């Protein structure tokens, strides 16, 4: 494999990594997870653990997810500050 082929392969990989990073932080991804979590929670509270107010009970796991994603940037900064993996 010559140098130009290697550079092209690296550039293609970088494009894929950029798209993957954008997807990880996208609002579309987060809203999709919220929606799926709410639907699954609703089904659990309707059929498996019957609850009169299933629509409210299903919000609990969604709220947990939202709170965890809000807290992760702070946790990451803390982790970066105590680890030598970053330059």
XYZ file of C-alpha atoms in Angstrom:
87
model
C 0.000 0.000 0.000
C 1.567 3.269 -1.067
C 1.460 6.558 0.834
C -1.476 8.030 -1.109
C -3.625 4.953 -0.433
C -2.765 5.099 3.250
C -3.656 8.795 3.434
C -6.950 8.168 1.628
C -7.779 5.360 4.056
C -7.020 7.644 7.023
C -9.167 10.435 5.569
C -12.092 8.035 5.045
C -11.745 6.773 8.607
C -11.676 10.360 9.902
C -14.916 11.139 8.045
C -16.599 8.120 9.646
C -15.323 9.077 13.102
C -16.621 12.637 12.634
C -20.079 11.383 11.674
C -20.079 8.951 14.615
C -19.160 11.754 17.044
C -21.868 14.018 15.631
C -24.444 11.237 16.028
C -23.401 10.574 19.636
C -24.168 14.160 20.674
C -27.111 14.797 18.350
C -30.504 15.869 19.607
C -32.100 13.355 17.214
C -30.313 10.465 18.955
C -31.254 11.701 22.420
C -34.902 12.269 21.513
C -35.071 8.838 19.862
C -33.762 7.203 23.044
C -36.259 9.208 25.133
C -39.122 8.115 22.871
C -38.156 4.436 22.841
C -37.575 4.458 26.613
C -40.998 6.010 27.213
C -42.735 3.507 24.926
C -40.994 0.536 26.599
C -41.731 1.928 30.057
C -45.361 2.458 29.105
C -45.708 -1.104 27.877
C -44.160 -2.441 31.069
C -46.506 -0.398 33.261
C -49.547 -1.320 31.187
C -49.010 -5.063 30.754
C -46.368 -6.389 33.162
C -46.773 -4.174 36.223
C -50.292 -2.813 35.802
C -50.465 0.731 37.102
C -53.410 3.098 36.853
C -51.159 6.041 36.045
C -48.804 4.234 33.672
C -48.187 7.383 31.630
C -46.630 9.037 34.699
C -44.729 5.948 35.833
C -43.130 5.643 32.391
C -41.602 9.096 32.811
C -39.303 7.853 35.594
C -36.809 5.990 33.357
C -36.950 8.813 30.811
C -36.133 11.350 33.531
C -33.252 9.139 34.667
C -31.833 9.060 31.146
C -32.183 12.820 30.670
C -30.546 13.551 34.021
C -27.693 11.166 33.267
C -26.979 12.824 29.921
C -27.031 16.250 31.544
C -24.510 15.105 34.132
C -22.112 13.307 31.834
C -20.218 16.356 30.490
C -19.307 17.306 34.064
C -18.286 13.726 34.875
C -16.157 13.575 31.731
C -14.337 16.820 32.597
C -13.647 15.472 36.081
C -12.396 12.178 34.638
C -10.143 14.010 32.173
C -8.692 16.121 34.969
C -7.632 13.086 37.020
C -6.379 10.912 34.146
C -3.291 11.350 32.055
C -4.947 10.046 28.866
C -5.447 13.573 27.577
C -2.641 15.824 26.492
